[in-house]
């Protein structure tokens, strides 16, 4: 394919959906990708670049001349153009913008001025807004005559003289209404406007909550500046859940197409923090070296207590982290949730205490040893429940994303408590 | 509120969005919830029940008389009605269906006949389908005159004589086209039909991939039977990511409103499996009890090797599980991904080997001990990378959801390899 046969490539891509071309791009080797785009020339649809991994996109854009990018980005919807431009270096971004027509440049600049990951960055600026006194007929005629309409839209926004949204009209409503009826009478006055500087995750929450297909985006003065579409929000929802999964496992924002060096570096930090906490836990064990020397069974059994605590704590913590993220867990039900988790910790603590107590007592024919590990198990599973809530809720209150930092703190607690309870009780009761 | 004042309650709920009423329902105590619904009587919108947690919904429906449910469900869109009915016991479901008018009953029966979690269960059966030879004008008139239209729709489906979908027309396209134009000439012939028995997660993938707002659902004979809407799919995407997070942490499909007994029971299984693997790991340690007896430093350091392996493996596994779920990882790039992960495992293995080697040698003033733990660290982090991919990919090939079972297998491997490598090397080299 990469023998430089542009015509064959054009024929291949002509009828394909942008996502299919994105897949082809990702399958190619690094240096073939810009070549692929260059070969397609004007026939390359830059919307494809919104569908590839971030690293692939950045690499392609960097390899292409800025003028080609400016040319390609100009034809896109404003939200796609912003998506491609926002991660570029300031210098390249400025040069590309400078090569664009003034109107488009101004629109993109305004979107790029909103904070990263805000609704303003994701919004589309092509939209249809009409005053409430227009009739259905006039609105339809206006839509038929306008050249510069967005490719896809599902509702129109009704605005007052100050360009503030006062209602929305779903297109099906518009289609089913007779021409002379004024827009005012059919509009839904219950507008869920979204502030342009709102975080995209919060915006996604509004969409999900009210099952919106699109939403008006307004500036600080409540004036309409753009519209958010459901498909951008689907990506945000997906990304957000993804971030939580990755955060809990200590993986950064890496992608499957990242290099070895980048991946190794990004995971190093988390493992390094984990090493520090593991050494701390070892320090706790070292406190009891005399006890361990006398009774090797303790060394054999101690990882069980720590591991059970870690797992039980992770269960509680995971539910807490996700419920906080989706706002299902909030001030009013934290007490109820905490009570449940502590009860669960206690119940499972007692059950597993019995099981491991019997196993240990039989294995080492030592009933006291069984009693000690049983007691340590109850203590650790109760603490696991307690800290499984306290850590994410506490981090959330401090404004730190609980998904990212909870795991480290939790395993430190369950290791330290597990080893300390087990070896401490053993020292007091068995020595 | 629950003093039985129906009128006050009605006034309170009159203007509120269904999701807000759902929130109120969830905040109430268990026994107050059916009372709340009963007090509202006919003014209670059953669509609210699609927004509450599963357990809350089931509990309310069970407490209400079947005839009230039949009455309430009848007014819903078909997908909402199916959502409420599908989890009921067969007997209640049959009775409620029997109380409904024949047409609605037939429609709901057909949807319920599709497998659980299939596109057929989530689809809406109210839809607009027109033949390709109709003009835009006739289509619009038809929509104006029909009484039984869905509340919300964003495109109409074009079908041939056999009711097979041959195209779609976005409403904005319809609005912008002059009345005498035939539908045929403005329809998009590229229909992404979804088979009714397709799993909802696969259907969600199609939506996401092509940024669809709705999609035609067809039966085995390719005939149109319903339409899937983006908002149902948003829920599916959310649920699916949620399932993976929970699966990795060993939490079942529990919800924040579940009882203590239910939660404790659902988490017990996972902890029990974990206990078994922890005991297995202890068995490995027990092989080396003579070595441990002679050198207590080994007992102090051994959790570090196991813990680092577990964490590094979890990083790889998490990326693998999510990439498999989103189909980013598939046959063609598994080799590339595996190579990267093994290289990352090796690089970080060497780095952490140096760090922990120096720490251990200094702490116990024993250079050989440092060398032993360093070697064990390299072995374990490499194995963590290897099994971090091999386990989820293998489970996926066997048709088992990798999110649910991977963690247990992985921690077993990293514990066993960690303890065996460290204590084994110590026995050979230090004794």
mmCIF file with all atom_site columns, N, CA and C in Angstrom, chain A residues 51 53 87 98-99 139 158 173 189 191 249 256 258 287 306 315 330 334 355 360 364 372 407 422:
data_model
loop_
_atom_site.group_PDB
_atom_site.id
_atom_site.type_symbol
_atom_site.label_atom_id
_atom_site.label_alt_id
_atom_site.label_comp_id
_atom_site.label_asym_id
_atom_site.label_entity_id
_atom_site.label_seq_id
_atom_site.pdbx_PDB_ins_code
_atom_site.Cartn_x
_atom_site.Cartn_y
_atom_site.Cartn_z
_atom_site.occupancy
_atom_site.B_iso_or_equiv
_atom_site.pdbx_formal_charge
_atom_site.auth_seq_id
_atom_site.auth_comp_id
_atom_site.auth_asym_id
_atom_site.auth_atom_id
_atom_site.pdbx_PDB_model_num
ATOM 1  N N  . UNK A 1 51  ? -10.655 10.665  15.415 1.00 0.00 ? 51  UNK A N  1
ATOM 2  C CA . UNK A 1 51  ? -11.007 9.295   15.798 1.00 0.00 ? 51  UNK A CA 1
ATOM 3  C C  . UNK A 1 51  ? -9.794  8.441   16.171 1.00 0.00 ? 51  UNK A C  1
ATOM 4  N N  . UNK A 1 53  ? -6.032  7.615   18.224 1.00 0.00 ? 53  UNK A N  1
ATOM 5  C CA . UNK A 1 53  ? -5.445  7.853   19.547 1.00 0.00 ? 53  UNK A CA 1
ATOM 6  C C  . UNK A 1 53  ? -4.694  9.186   19.572 1.00 0.00 ? 53  UNK A C  1
ATOM 7  N N  . UNK A 1 87  ? -4.136  20.272  21.434 1.00 0.00 ? 87  UNK A N  1
ATOM 8  C CA . UNK A 1 87  ? -2.949  19.643  22.014 1.00 0.00 ? 87  UNK A CA 1
ATOM 9  C C  . UNK A 1 87  ? -1.641  20.046  21.333 1.00 0.00 ? 87  UNK A C  1
ATOM 10 N N  . UNK A 1 98  ? -3.168  31.469  12.118 1.00 0.00 ? 98  UNK A N  1
ATOM 11 C CA . UNK A 1 98  ? -2.865  32.647  11.301 1.00 0.00 ? 98  UNK A CA 1
ATOM 12 C C  . UNK A 1 98  ? -3.174  32.398  9.830  1.00 0.00 ? 98  UNK A C  1
ATOM 13 N N  . UNK A 1 99  ? -3.089  31.131  9.418  1.00 0.00 ? 99  UNK A N  1
ATOM 14 C CA . UNK A 1 99  ? -3.323  30.808  8.010  1.00 0.00 ? 99  UNK A CA 1
ATOM 15 C C  . UNK A 1 99  ? -4.803  30.619  7.685  1.00 0.00 ? 99  UNK A C  1
ATOM 16 N N  . UNK A 1 139 ? -39.187 29.982  10.408 1.00 0.00 ? 139 UNK A N  1
ATOM 17 C CA . UNK A 1 139 ? -38.016 29.236  10.877 1.00 0.00 ? 139 UNK A CA 1
ATOM 18 C C  . UNK A 1 139 ? -37.596 28.202  9.839  1.00 0.00 ? 139 UNK A C  1
ATOM 19 N N  . UNK A 1 158 ? -34.102 28.770  21.047 1.00 0.00 ? 158 UNK A N  1
ATOM 20 C CA . UNK A 1 158 ? -34.845 30.026  20.969 1.00 0.00 ? 158 UNK A CA 1
ATOM 21 C C  . UNK A 1 158 ? -34.143 31.028  21.887 1.00 0.00 ? 158 UNK A C  1
ATOM 22 N N  . UNK A 1 173 ? -40.907 18.313  16.681 1.00 0.00 ? 173 UNK A N  1
ATOM 23 C CA . UNK A 1 173 ? -41.984 19.216  17.087 1.00 0.00 ? 173 UNK A CA 1
ATOM 24 C C  . UNK A 1 173 ? -42.243 20.237  15.973 1.00 0.00 ? 173 UNK A C  1
ATOM 25 N N  . UNK A 1 189 ? -39.712 25.542  27.424 1.00 0.00 ? 189 UNK A N  1
ATOM 26 C CA . UNK A 1 189 ? -39.023 26.645  28.099 1.00 0.00 ? 189 UNK A CA 1
ATOM 27 C C  . UNK A 1 189 ? -38.024 26.162  29.151 1.00 0.00 ? 189 UNK A C  1
ATOM 28 N N  . UNK A 1 191 ? -34.925 25.115  29.598 1.00 0.00 ? 191 UNK A N  1
ATOM 29 C CA . UNK A 1 191 ? -33.605 24.967  28.967 1.00 0.00 ? 191 UNK A CA 1
ATOM 30 C C  . UNK A 1 191 ? -32.566 24.548  29.993 1.00 0.00 ? 191 UNK A C  1
ATOM 31 N N  . UNK A 1 249 ? -5.889  1.483   39.113 1.00 0.00 ? 249 UNK A N  1
ATOM 32 C CA . UNK A 1 249 ? -4.831  0.503   38.857 1.00 0.00 ? 249 UNK A CA 1
ATOM 33 C C  . UNK A 1 249 ? -3.468  1.163   38.732 1.00 0.00 ? 249 UNK A C  1
ATOM 34 N N  . UNK A 1 256 ? -2.850  2.416   23.973 1.00 0.00 ? 256 UNK A N  1
ATOM 35 C CA . UNK A 1 256 ? -2.280  1.155   23.529 1.00 0.00 ? 256 UNK A CA 1
ATOM 36 C C  . UNK A 1 256 ? -1.219  1.370   22.455 1.00 0.00 ? 256 UNK A C  1
ATOM 37 N N  . UNK A 1 258 ? 1.073   3.778   22.626 1.00 0.00 ? 258 UNK A N  1
ATOM 38 C CA . UNK A 1 258 ? 2.230   4.478   23.176 1.00 0.00 ? 258 UNK A CA 1
ATOM 39 C C  . UNK A 1 258 ? 3.498   3.619   23.090 1.00 0.00 ? 258 UNK A C  1
ATOM 40 N N  . UNK A 1 287 ? 9.648   -4.742  63.199 1.00 0.00 ? 287 UNK A N  1
ATOM 41 C CA . UNK A 1 287 ? 9.443   -4.488  64.633 1.00 0.00 ? 287 UNK A CA 1
ATOM 42 C C  . UNK A 1 287 ? 9.336   -5.791  65.416 1.00 0.00 ? 287 UNK A C  1
ATOM 43 N N  . UNK A 1 306 ? -2.902  -9.628  55.448 1.00 0.00 ? 306 UNK A N  1
ATOM 44 C CA . UNK A 1 306 ? -2.722  -8.384  54.682 1.00 0.00 ? 306 UNK A CA 1
ATOM 45 C C  . UNK A 1 306 ? -3.494  -8.443  53.363 1.00 0.00 ? 306 UNK A C  1
ATOM 46 N N  . UNK A 1 315 ? -12.774 -3.547  47.506 1.00 0.00 ? 315 UNK A N  1
ATOM 47 C CA . UNK A 1 315 ? -14.197 -3.648  47.159 1.00 0.00 ? 315 UNK A CA 1
ATOM 48 C C  . UNK A 1 315 ? -14.948 -2.403  47.618 1.00 0.00 ? 315 UNK A C  1
ATOM 49 N N  . UNK A 1 330 ? -23.427 11.126  48.045 1.00 0.00 ? 330 UNK A N  1
ATOM 50 C CA . UNK A 1 330 ? -23.258 12.543  48.337 1.00 0.00 ? 330 UNK A CA 1
ATOM 51 C C  . UNK A 1 330 ? -23.594 12.749  49.809 1.00 0.00 ? 330 UNK A C  1
ATOM 52 N N  . UNK A 1 334 ? -24.054 9.510   52.819 1.00 0.00 ? 334 UNK A N  1
ATOM 53 C CA . UNK A 1 334 ? -22.742 8.986   53.213 1.00 0.00 ? 334 UNK A CA 1
ATOM 54 C C  . UNK A 1 334 ? -22.837 8.198   54.513 1.00 0.00 ? 334 UNK A C  1
ATOM 55 N N  . UNK A 1 355 ? -13.079 -19.157 59.418 1.00 0.00 ? 355 UNK A N  1
ATOM 56 C CA . UNK A 1 355 ? -12.467 -20.041 58.422 1.00 0.00 ? 355 UNK A CA 1
ATOM 57 C C  . UNK A 1 355 ? -10.950 -20.106 58.595 1.00 0.00 ? 355 UNK A C  1
ATOM 58 N N  . UNK A 1 360 ? -5.683  -22.347 60.184 1.00 0.00 ? 360 UNK A N  1
ATOM 59 C CA . UNK A 1 360 ? -4.378  -22.127 60.813 1.00 0.00 ? 360 UNK A CA 1
ATOM 60 C C  . UNK A 1 360 ? -4.172  -23.066 61.999 1.00 0.00 ? 360 UNK A C  1
ATOM 61 N N  . UNK A 1 364 ? -1.067  -25.819 61.753 1.00 0.00 ? 364 UNK A N  1
ATOM 62 C CA . UNK A 1 364 ? 0.084   -25.787 62.649 1.00 0.00 ? 364 UNK A CA 1
ATOM 63 C C  . UNK A 1 364 ? -0.224  -26.444 64.003 1.00 0.00 ? 364 UNK A C  1
ATOM 64 N N  . UNK A 1 372 ? -5.337  -16.094 67.266 1.00 0.00 ? 372 UNK A N  1
ATOM 65 C CA . UNK A 1 372 ? -4.647  -14.833 66.966 1.00 0.00 ? 372 UNK A CA 1
ATOM 66 C C  . UNK A 1 372 ? -4.940  -14.380 65.539 1.00 0.00 ? 372 UNK A C  1
ATOM 67 N N  . UNK A 1 407 ? -6.015  4.034   46.066 1.00 0.00 ? 407 UNK A N  1
ATOM 68 C CA . UNK A 1 407 ? -5.450  2.688   46.178 1.00 0.00 ? 407 UNK A CA 1
ATOM 69 C C  . UNK A 1 407 ? -4.183  2.655   47.030 1.00 0.00 ? 407 UNK A C  1
ATOM 70 N N  . UNK A 1 422 ? -1.681  -8.740  63.479 1.00 0.00 ? 422 UNK A N  1
ATOM 71 C CA . UNK A 1 422 ? -1.350  -10.157 63.569 1.00 0.00 ? 422 UNK A CA 1
ATOM 72 C C  . UNK A 1 422 ? -0.083  -10.393 64.392 1.00 0.00 ? 422 UNK A C  1
#
